[in-house]
Amino acid sequence: MKLENKTILIFAAHQDDETIGCGGSIRKWAFAGCDTHVCFMTDGSTGVEQGKEVKDIVDTRMLEAKRAANILGVTTVQSLSLECQKISNKKANFHKVIKVIRQVKPNIVITHNQLCKHRDHKRTSALVEEACWKAQENILEDLGPVHTIDDLWTFEILDPHPNPDIVVDITDTYEWKEAAMEEYFSQHGILNDIMGYIDGISKVRGYAIGVQRGEAFTRIGRMPIKL
């Protein structure tokens, strides 16, 4: 499967999840003419290293995210600015996600998988999955014209997929993923040896498809793919 000239929308709970989960793929898709949009769910306000005081962490993390996005070739970046660690599946948040889907009109939506231990990741996954379904229904006209996506994928952060459906070859774009992750300087002390982790998991995923580096995804689309 090749993604060329498609529109891809990524919902990430926190500023850096998009890079850890699919940074190499984002860069590859940008080179293939895709428009890739990133929507962060939270403000990232709890991402402070223990024992340290960081002023303006919310602004800092969004600046880091924008610098990372420039490296990866992301088309647009936005944030719903929900309170970090407190994402809830309530109507207001559900409607916000539907509105983004209808505005961007993506072919593919990518988000977290529900195997993640982090509550923000699990709740983001549940919200996005349901919103993708509802975005195609002729309801809630104030949120924009209805839109039907082609497929819904999940990436992996620190809880790997047991049986991924898709592995993208990122051998030629891994250096961009690494460079983008370096921009998240505020998080390096929190995510212990994150650079070593993304190096290792990319090699494991690449090995599965006979290449040097890869990124894994699982499909959770509710509709079958038409061939």
PDB file of C-alpha atoms in Angstrom:
ATOM      1  CA  MET A   1       0.000   0.000   0.000  1.00  0.00           C
ATOM      2  CA  LYS A   2       1.408   3.380  -1.018  1.00  0.00           C
ATOM      3  CA  LEU A   3       0.025   6.665   0.217  1.00  0.00           C
ATOM      4  CA  GLU A   4       0.497   9.357  -2.412  1.00  0.00           C
ATOM      5  CA  ASN A   5      -1.278  12.709  -2.655  1.00  0.00           C
ATOM      6  CA  LYS A   6      -3.580  11.793   0.231  1.00  0.00           C
ATOM      7  CA  THR A   7      -4.758  13.808   3.222  1.00  0.00           C
ATOM      8  CA  ILE A   8      -3.740  12.326   6.552  1.00  0.00           C
ATOM      9  CA  LEU A   9      -4.940  13.489   9.967  1.00  0.00           C
ATOM     10  CA  ILE A  10      -3.098  12.487  13.134  1.00  0.00           C
ATOM     11  CA  PHE A  11      -4.626  12.880  16.585  1.00  0.00           C
ATOM     12  CA  ALA A  12      -1.910  12.790  19.246  1.00  0.00           C
ATOM     13  CA  ALA A  13      -2.571  13.117  22.959  1.00  0.00           C
ATOM     14  CA  HIS A  14       0.639  15.015  23.684  1.00  0.00           C
ATOM     15  CA  GLN A  15       3.276  17.044  21.890  1.00  0.00           C
ATOM     16  CA  ASP A  16       5.842  14.399  20.841  1.00  0.00           C
ATOM     17  CA  ASP A  17       3.495  11.410  20.439  1.00  0.00           C
ATOM     18  CA  GLU A  18       3.150  12.071  16.712  1.00  0.00           C
ATOM     19  CA  THR A  19       6.925  11.913  16.265  1.00  0.00           C
ATOM     20  CA  ILE A  20       7.446   8.823  18.430  1.00  0.00           C
ATOM     21  CA  GLY A  21       4.533   7.026  16.784  1.00  0.00           C
ATOM     22  CA  CYS A  22       4.898   7.918  13.122  1.00  0.00           C
ATOM     23  CA  GLY A  23       7.497  10.640  12.540  1.00  0.00           C
ATOM     24  CA  GLY A  24       9.319   8.705   9.838  1.00  0.00           C
ATOM     25  CA  SER A  25       6.062   7.907   8.054  1.00  0.00           C
ATOM     26  CA  ILE A  26       4.941  11.537   8.191  1.00  0.00           C
ATOM     27  CA  ARG A  27       8.149  12.624   6.464  1.00  0.00           C
ATOM     28  CA  LYS A  28       7.832   9.835   3.888  1.00  0.00           C
ATOM     29  CA  TRP A  29       4.233  10.775   3.127  1.00  0.00           C
ATOM     30  CA  ALA A  30       5.170  14.449   2.803  1.00  0.00           C
ATOM     31  CA  PHE A  31       7.767  13.500   0.192  1.00  0.00           C
ATOM     32  CA  ALA A  32       5.001  11.534  -1.593  1.00  0.00           C
ATOM     33  CA  GLY A  33       2.817  14.635  -1.882  1.00  0.00           C
ATOM     34  CA  CYS A  34       0.504  13.971   1.057  1.00  0.00           C
ATOM     35  CA  ASP A  35      -0.954  16.723   3.219  1.00  0.00           C
ATOM     36  CA  THR A  36      -0.430  15.677   6.820  1.00  0.00           C
ATOM     37  CA  HIS A  37      -2.245  17.457   9.636  1.00  0.00           C
ATOM     38  CA  VAL A  38      -1.553  17.018  13.361  1.00  0.00           C
ATOM     39  CA  CYS A  39      -4.090  17.756  16.080  1.00  0.00           C
ATOM     40  CA  PHE A  40      -2.906  17.558  19.681  1.00  0.00           C
ATOM     41  CA  MET A  41      -5.571  16.707  22.213  1.00  0.00           C
ATOM     42  CA  THR A  42      -4.008  18.209  25.355  1.00  0.00           C
ATOM     43  CA  ASP A  43      -2.021  21.257  26.402  1.00  0.00           C
ATOM     44  CA  GLY A  44       0.876  19.096  27.629  1.00  0.00           C
ATOM     45  CA  SER A  45       0.898  20.945  30.946  1.00  0.00           C
ATOM     46  CA  THR A  46       2.024  18.004  33.098  1.00  0.00           C
ATOM     47  CA  GLY A  47       5.090  17.216  30.996  1.00  0.00           C
ATOM     48  CA  VAL A  48       7.595  18.560  33.521  1.00  0.00           C
ATOM     49  CA  GLU A  49      10.597  16.588  34.740  1.00  0.00           C
ATOM     50  CA  GLN A  50      10.408  15.662  38.423  1.00  0.00           C
ATOM     51  CA  GLY A  51      12.295  18.108  40.610  1.00  0.00           C
ATOM     52  CA  LYS A  52      12.416  20.783  37.932  1.00  0.00           C
ATOM     53  CA  GLU A  53      10.362  23.884  37.429  1.00  0.00           C
ATOM     54  CA  VAL A  54       9.690  24.865  33.839  1.00  0.00           C
ATOM     55  CA  LYS A  55       7.996  28.165  33.177  1.00  0.00           C
ATOM     56  CA  ASP A  56       5.490  28.304  30.363  1.00  0.00           C
ATOM     57  CA  ILE A  57       5.629  24.554  29.689  1.00  0.00           C
ATOM     58  CA  VAL A  58       2.475  24.726  27.552  1.00  0.00           C
ATOM     59  CA  ASP A  59       3.983  27.336  25.226  1.00  0.00           C
ATOM     60  CA  THR A  60       7.328  25.526  25.263  1.00  0.00           C
ATOM     61  CA  ARG A  61       5.834  22.235  24.149  1.00  0.00           C
ATOM     62  CA  MET A  62       3.830  23.812  21.337  1.00  0.00           C
ATOM     63  CA  LEU A  63       6.932  25.618  20.082  1.00  0.00           C
ATOM     64  CA  GLU A  64       8.800  22.318  20.139  1.00  0.00           C
ATOM     65  CA  ALA A  65       5.907  20.680  18.287  1.00  0.00           C
ATOM     66  CA  LYS A  66       5.945  23.320  15.567  1.00  0.00           C
ATOM     67  CA  ARG A  67       9.699  22.957  15.084  1.00  0.00           C
ATOM     68  CA  ALA A  68       9.312  19.177  14.865  1.00  0.00           C
ATOM     69  CA  ALA A  69       6.450  19.610  12.392  1.00  0.00           C
ATOM     70  CA  ASN A  70       8.623  21.771  10.149  1.00  0.00           C
ATOM     71  CA  ILE A  71      11.244  19.034  10.041  1.00  0.00           C
ATOM     72  CA  LEU A  72       8.674  16.356   9.220  1.00  0.00           C
ATOM     73  CA  GLY A  73       6.846  18.387   6.569  1.00  0.00           C
ATOM     74  CA  VAL A  74       3.542  18.607   8.440  1.00  0.00           C
ATOM     75  CA  THR A  75       0.976  20.807   6.690  1.00  0.00           C
ATOM     76  CA  THR A  76      -0.858  22.175   9.753  1.00  0.00           C
ATOM     77  CA  VAL A  77      -0.621  21.856  13.532  1.00  0.00           C
ATOM     78  CA  GLN A  78      -3.386  22.598  16.008  1.00  0.00           C
ATOM     79  CA  SER A  79      -4.289  21.766  19.597  1.00  0.00           C
ATOM     80  CA  LEU A  80      -7.616  21.229  21.330  1.00  0.00           C
ATOM     81  CA  SER A  81      -5.814  22.269  24.557  1.00  0.00           C
ATOM     82  CA  LEU A  82      -7.649  19.843  26.823  1.00  0.00           C
ATOM     83  CA  GLU A  83      -6.188  19.512  30.306  1.00  0.00           C
ATOM     84  CA  CYS A  84      -3.327  17.027  30.345  1.00  0.00           C
ATOM     85  CA  GLN A  85      -4.015  13.729  32.174  1.00  0.00           C
ATOM     86  CA  LYS A  86      -7.729  14.568  32.250  1.00  0.00           C
ATOM     87  CA  ILE A  87      -9.140  13.806  28.801  1.00  0.00           C
ATOM     88  CA  SER A  88     -12.760  12.752  29.147  1.00  0.00           C
ATOM     89  CA  ASN A  89     -15.157  11.266  26.636  1.00  0.00           C
ATOM     90  CA  LYS A  90     -17.789  13.927  27.115  1.00  0.00           C
ATOM     91  CA  LYS A  91     -19.955  15.539  24.460  1.00  0.00           C
ATOM     92  CA  ALA A  92     -17.970  18.769  24.147  1.00  0.00           C
ATOM     93  CA  ASN A  93     -14.698  16.936  23.478  1.00  0.00           C
ATOM     94  CA  PHE A  94     -16.389  14.450  21.163  1.00  0.00           C
ATOM     95  CA  HIS A  95     -17.810  17.298  19.096  1.00  0.00           C
ATOM     96  CA  LYS A  96     -14.415  19.011  18.908  1.00  0.00           C
ATOM     97  CA  VAL A  97     -12.889  15.905  17.358  1.00  0.00           C
ATOM     98  CA  ILE A  98     -15.745  15.518  14.868  1.00  0.00           C
ATOM     99  CA  LYS A  99     -15.319  19.158  13.854  1.00  0.00           C
ATOM    100  CA  VAL A 100     -11.607  18.697  13.138  1.00  0.00           C
ATOM    101  CA  ILE A 101     -12.302  15.609  11.018  1.00  0.00           C
ATOM    102  CA  ARG A 102     -14.942  17.431   8.994  1.00  0.00           C
ATOM    103  CA  GLN A 103     -12.707  20.469   8.515  1.00  0.00           C
ATOM    104  CA  VAL A 104      -9.588  18.565   7.425  1.00  0.00           C
ATOM    105  CA  LYS A 105     -11.480  15.899   5.410  1.00  0.00           C
ATOM    106  CA  PRO A 106      -8.767  13.238   5.683  1.00  0.00           C
ATOM    107  CA  ASN A 107      -8.460  10.016   3.747  1.00  0.00           C
ATOM    108  CA  ILE A 108      -6.640   8.349   6.631  1.00  0.00           C
ATOM    109  CA  VAL A 109      -6.914   9.119  10.349  1.00  0.00           C
ATOM    110  CA  ILE A 110      -4.171   7.903  12.702  1.00  0.00           C
ATOM    111  CA  THR A 111      -4.210   7.942  16.496  1.00  0.00           C
ATOM    112  CA  HIS A 112      -3.239   6.000  19.628  1.00  0.00           C
ATOM    113  CA  ASN A 113      -4.103   2.385  20.293  1.00  0.00           C
ATOM    114  CA  GLN A 114      -6.190   1.383  23.294  1.00  0.00           C
ATOM    115  CA  LEU A 115      -3.495  -0.976  24.560  1.00  0.00           C
ATOM    116  CA  CYS A 116      -1.593   2.029  25.904  1.00  0.00           C
ATOM    117  CA  LYS A 117      -1.336   2.282  29.672  1.00  0.00           C
ATOM    118  CA  HIS A 118      -1.527   6.089  29.578  1.00  0.00           C
ATOM    119  CA  ARG A 119      -5.098   7.223  30.195  1.00  0.00           C
ATOM    120  CA  ASP A 120      -4.797  10.158  27.774  1.00  0.00           C
ATOM    121  CA  HIS A 121      -3.728   7.769  25.027  1.00  0.00           C
ATOM    122  CA  LYS A 122      -6.565   5.321  25.695  1.00  0.00           C
ATOM    123  CA  ARG A 123      -9.201   8.039  25.845  1.00  0.00           C
ATOM    124  CA  THR A 124      -7.886   9.773  22.741  1.00  0.00           C
ATOM    125  CA  SER A 125      -8.147   6.473  20.881  1.00  0.00           C
ATOM    126  CA  ALA A 126     -11.741   5.927  21.992  1.00  0.00           C
ATOM    127  CA  LEU A 127     -12.810   9.494  21.187  1.00  0.00           C
ATOM    128  CA  VAL A 128     -11.243   9.460  17.726  1.00  0.00           C
ATOM    129  CA  GLU A 129     -12.604   6.042  16.793  1.00  0.00           C
ATOM    130  CA  GLU A 130     -16.164   7.041  17.632  1.00  0.00           C
ATOM    131  CA  ALA A 131     -15.805  10.512  16.087  1.00  0.00           C
ATOM    132  CA  CYS A 132     -14.635   9.035  12.774  1.00  0.00           C
ATOM    133  CA  TRP A 133     -17.841   7.030  12.656  1.00  0.00           C
ATOM    134  CA  LYS A 134     -20.099   9.933  13.612  1.00  0.00           C
ATOM    135  CA  ALA A 135     -18.389  12.409  11.261  1.00  0.00           C
ATOM    136  CA  GLN A 136     -19.959  10.564   8.311  1.00  0.00           C
ATOM    137  CA  GLU A 137     -23.509  10.736   9.659  1.00  0.00           C
ATOM    138  CA  ASN A 138     -25.914  13.446   8.560  1.00  0.00           C
ATOM    139  CA  ILE A 139     -26.098  15.009  12.028  1.00  0.00           C
ATOM    140  CA  LEU A 140     -24.550  17.942  13.907  1.00  0.00           C
ATOM    141  CA  GLU A 141     -24.579  20.292  10.928  1.00  0.00           C
ATOM    142  CA  ASP A 142     -22.958  23.047  12.992  1.00  0.00           C
ATOM    143  CA  LEU A 143     -19.745  20.978  13.064  1.00  0.00           C
ATOM    144  CA  GLY A 144     -19.366  21.081   9.285  1.00  0.00           C
ATOM    145  CA  PRO A 145     -20.304  18.995   6.236  1.00  0.00           C
ATOM    146  CA  VAL A 146     -20.297  15.236   6.726  1.00  0.00           C
ATOM    147  CA  HIS A 147     -17.106  13.392   5.820  1.00  0.00           C
ATOM    148  CA  THR A 148     -16.298   9.706   5.457  1.00  0.00           C
ATOM    149  CA  ILE A 149     -12.710   8.612   5.965  1.00  0.00           C
ATOM    150  CA  ASP A 150     -11.131   5.725   4.054  1.00  0.00           C
ATOM    151  CA  ASP A 151      -9.425   4.077   7.015  1.00  0.00           C
ATOM    152  CA  LEU A 152      -8.414   4.472  10.675  1.00  0.00           C
ATOM    153  CA  TRP A 153      -5.016   3.361  11.959  1.00  0.00           C
ATOM    154  CA  THR A 154      -3.298   3.379  15.336  1.00  0.00           C
ATOM    155  CA  PHE A 155       0.396   3.949  15.994  1.00  0.00           C
ATOM    156  CA  GLU A 156       2.451   2.648  18.919  1.00  0.00           C
ATOM    157  CA  ILE A 157       4.203   4.710  21.590  1.00  0.00           C
ATOM    158  CA  LEU A 158       5.612   2.777  24.574  1.00  0.00           C
ATOM    159  CA  ASP A 159       3.191  -0.158  24.386  1.00  0.00           C
ATOM    160  CA  PRO A 160       3.970  -1.981  21.113  1.00  0.00           C
ATOM    161  CA  HIS A 161       1.292  -3.538  18.932  1.00  0.00           C
ATOM    162  CA  PRO A 162       1.239  -7.318  19.484  1.00  0.00           C
ATOM    163  CA  ASN A 163       0.278  -7.996  15.846  1.00  0.00           C
ATOM    164  CA  PRO A 164       0.557  -4.924  13.586  1.00  0.00           C
ATOM    165  CA  ASP A 165      -1.309  -4.870  10.293  1.00  0.00           C
ATOM    166  CA  ILE A 166       0.970  -2.402   8.532  1.00  0.00           C
ATOM    167  CA  VAL A 167       4.678  -1.586   8.718  1.00  0.00           C
ATOM    168  CA  VAL A 168       5.911   1.459   6.823  1.00  0.00           C
ATOM    169  CA  ASP A 169       9.508   1.386   5.585  1.00  0.00           C
ATOM    170  CA  ILE A 170      11.142   4.503   7.079  1.00  0.00           C
ATOM    171  CA  THR A 171      14.735   3.568   6.296  1.00  0.00           C
ATOM    172  CA  ASP A 172      15.173   6.699   4.169  1.00  0.00           C
ATOM    173  CA  THR A 173      13.363   9.060   6.552  1.00  0.00           C
ATOM    174  CA  TYR A 174      14.467   7.858   9.985  1.00  0.00           C
ATOM    175  CA  GLU A 175      16.998  10.686  10.288  1.00  0.00           C
ATOM    176  CA  TRP A 176      14.114  13.212  10.061  1.00  0.00           C
ATOM    177  CA  LYS A 177      12.229  11.367  12.807  1.00  0.00           C
ATOM    178  CA  GLU A 178      15.307  11.492  15.000  1.00  0.00           C
ATOM    179  CA  ALA A 179      15.885  15.187  14.283  1.00  0.00           C
ATOM    180  CA  ALA A 180      12.247  15.994  15.056  1.00  0.00           C
ATOM    181  CA  MET A 181      12.441  14.104  18.354  1.00  0.00           C
ATOM    182  CA  GLU A 182      15.531  16.077  19.316  1.00  0.00           C
ATOM    183  CA  GLU A 183      13.384  19.225  19.182  1.00  0.00           C
ATOM    184  CA  TYR A 184      11.353  17.967  22.166  1.00  0.00           C
ATOM    185  CA  PHE A 185      14.132  18.934  24.545  1.00  0.00           C
ATOM    186  CA  SER A 186      11.749  19.558  27.461  1.00  0.00           C
ATOM    187  CA  GLN A 187      10.742  15.883  27.409  1.00  0.00           C
ATOM    188  CA  HIS A 188      14.150  14.217  27.190  1.00  0.00           C
ATOM    189  CA  GLY A 189      14.535  13.997  30.967  1.00  0.00           C
ATOM    190  CA  ILE A 190      11.044  12.531  31.365  1.00  0.00           C
ATOM    191  CA  LEU A 191      11.210   9.881  28.651  1.00  0.00           C
ATOM    192  CA  ASN A 192      14.250   7.901  29.757  1.00  0.00           C
ATOM    193  CA  ASP A 193      16.499   7.160  26.751  1.00  0.00           C
ATOM    194  CA  ILE A 194      13.687   7.861  24.304  1.00  0.00           C
ATOM    195  CA  MET A 195      16.181   8.172  21.454  1.00  0.00           C
ATOM    196  CA  GLY A 196      17.428   4.666  22.201  1.00  0.00           C
ATOM    197  CA  TYR A 197      13.861   3.385  22.283  1.00  0.00           C
ATOM    198  CA  ILE A 198      12.833   4.798  18.912  1.00  0.00           C
ATOM    199  CA  ASP A 199      16.099   3.523  17.443  1.00  0.00           C
ATOM    200  CA  GLY A 200      15.433   0.009  18.737  1.00  0.00           C
ATOM    201  CA  ILE A 201      11.735  -0.269  17.883  1.00  0.00           C
ATOM    202  CA  SER A 202      12.351   1.056  14.361  1.00  0.00           C
ATOM    203  CA  LYS A 203      14.892  -1.715  13.789  1.00  0.00           C
ATOM    204  CA  VAL A 204      12.537  -4.367  15.153  1.00  0.00           C
ATOM    205  CA  ARG A 205       9.708  -3.185  12.897  1.00  0.00           C
ATOM    206  CA  GLY A 206      12.007  -2.875   9.916  1.00  0.00           C
ATOM    207  CA  TYR A 207      13.299  -6.414  10.418  1.00  0.00           C
ATOM    208  CA  ALA A 208       9.729  -7.717  10.157  1.00  0.00           C
ATOM    209  CA  ILE A 209       9.475  -6.511   6.557  1.00  0.00           C
ATOM    210  CA  GLY A 210      13.100  -7.002   5.521  1.00  0.00           C
ATOM    211  CA  VAL A 211      14.298  -3.398   5.716  1.00  0.00           C
ATOM    212  CA  GLN A 212      16.479  -1.431   8.121  1.00  0.00           C
ATOM    213  CA  ARG A 213      13.782   0.619   9.866  1.00  0.00           C
ATOM    214  CA  GLY A 214      10.009   0.676  10.091  1.00  0.00           C
ATOM    215  CA  GLU A 215       6.971   2.025  11.924  1.00  0.00           C
ATOM    216  CA  ALA A 216       4.037  -0.225  12.812  1.00  0.00           C
ATOM    217  CA  PHE A 217       0.311   0.452  12.653  1.00  0.00           C
ATOM    218  CA  THR A 218      -2.880  -1.450  13.390  1.00  0.00           C
ATOM    219  CA  ARG A 219      -6.138  -0.884  11.526  1.00  0.00           C
ATOM    220  CA  ILE A 220      -9.233  -0.215  13.604  1.00  0.00           C
ATOM    221  CA  GLY A 221     -11.430   1.018  10.786  1.00  0.00           C
ATOM    222  CA  ARG A 222     -15.092   0.086  11.190  1.00  0.00           C
ATOM    223  CA  MET A 223     -15.621  -0.214   7.442  1.00  0.00           C
ATOM    224  CA  PRO A 224     -13.981  -2.746   5.090  1.00  0.00           C
ATOM    225  CA  ILE A 225     -11.503  -1.521   2.505  1.00  0.00           C
ATOM    226  CA  LYS A 226     -12.923  -1.412  -1.035  1.00  0.00           C
ATOM    227  CA  LEU A 227     -10.537  -2.835  -3.644  1.00  0.00           C
TER     228      LEU A 227
END
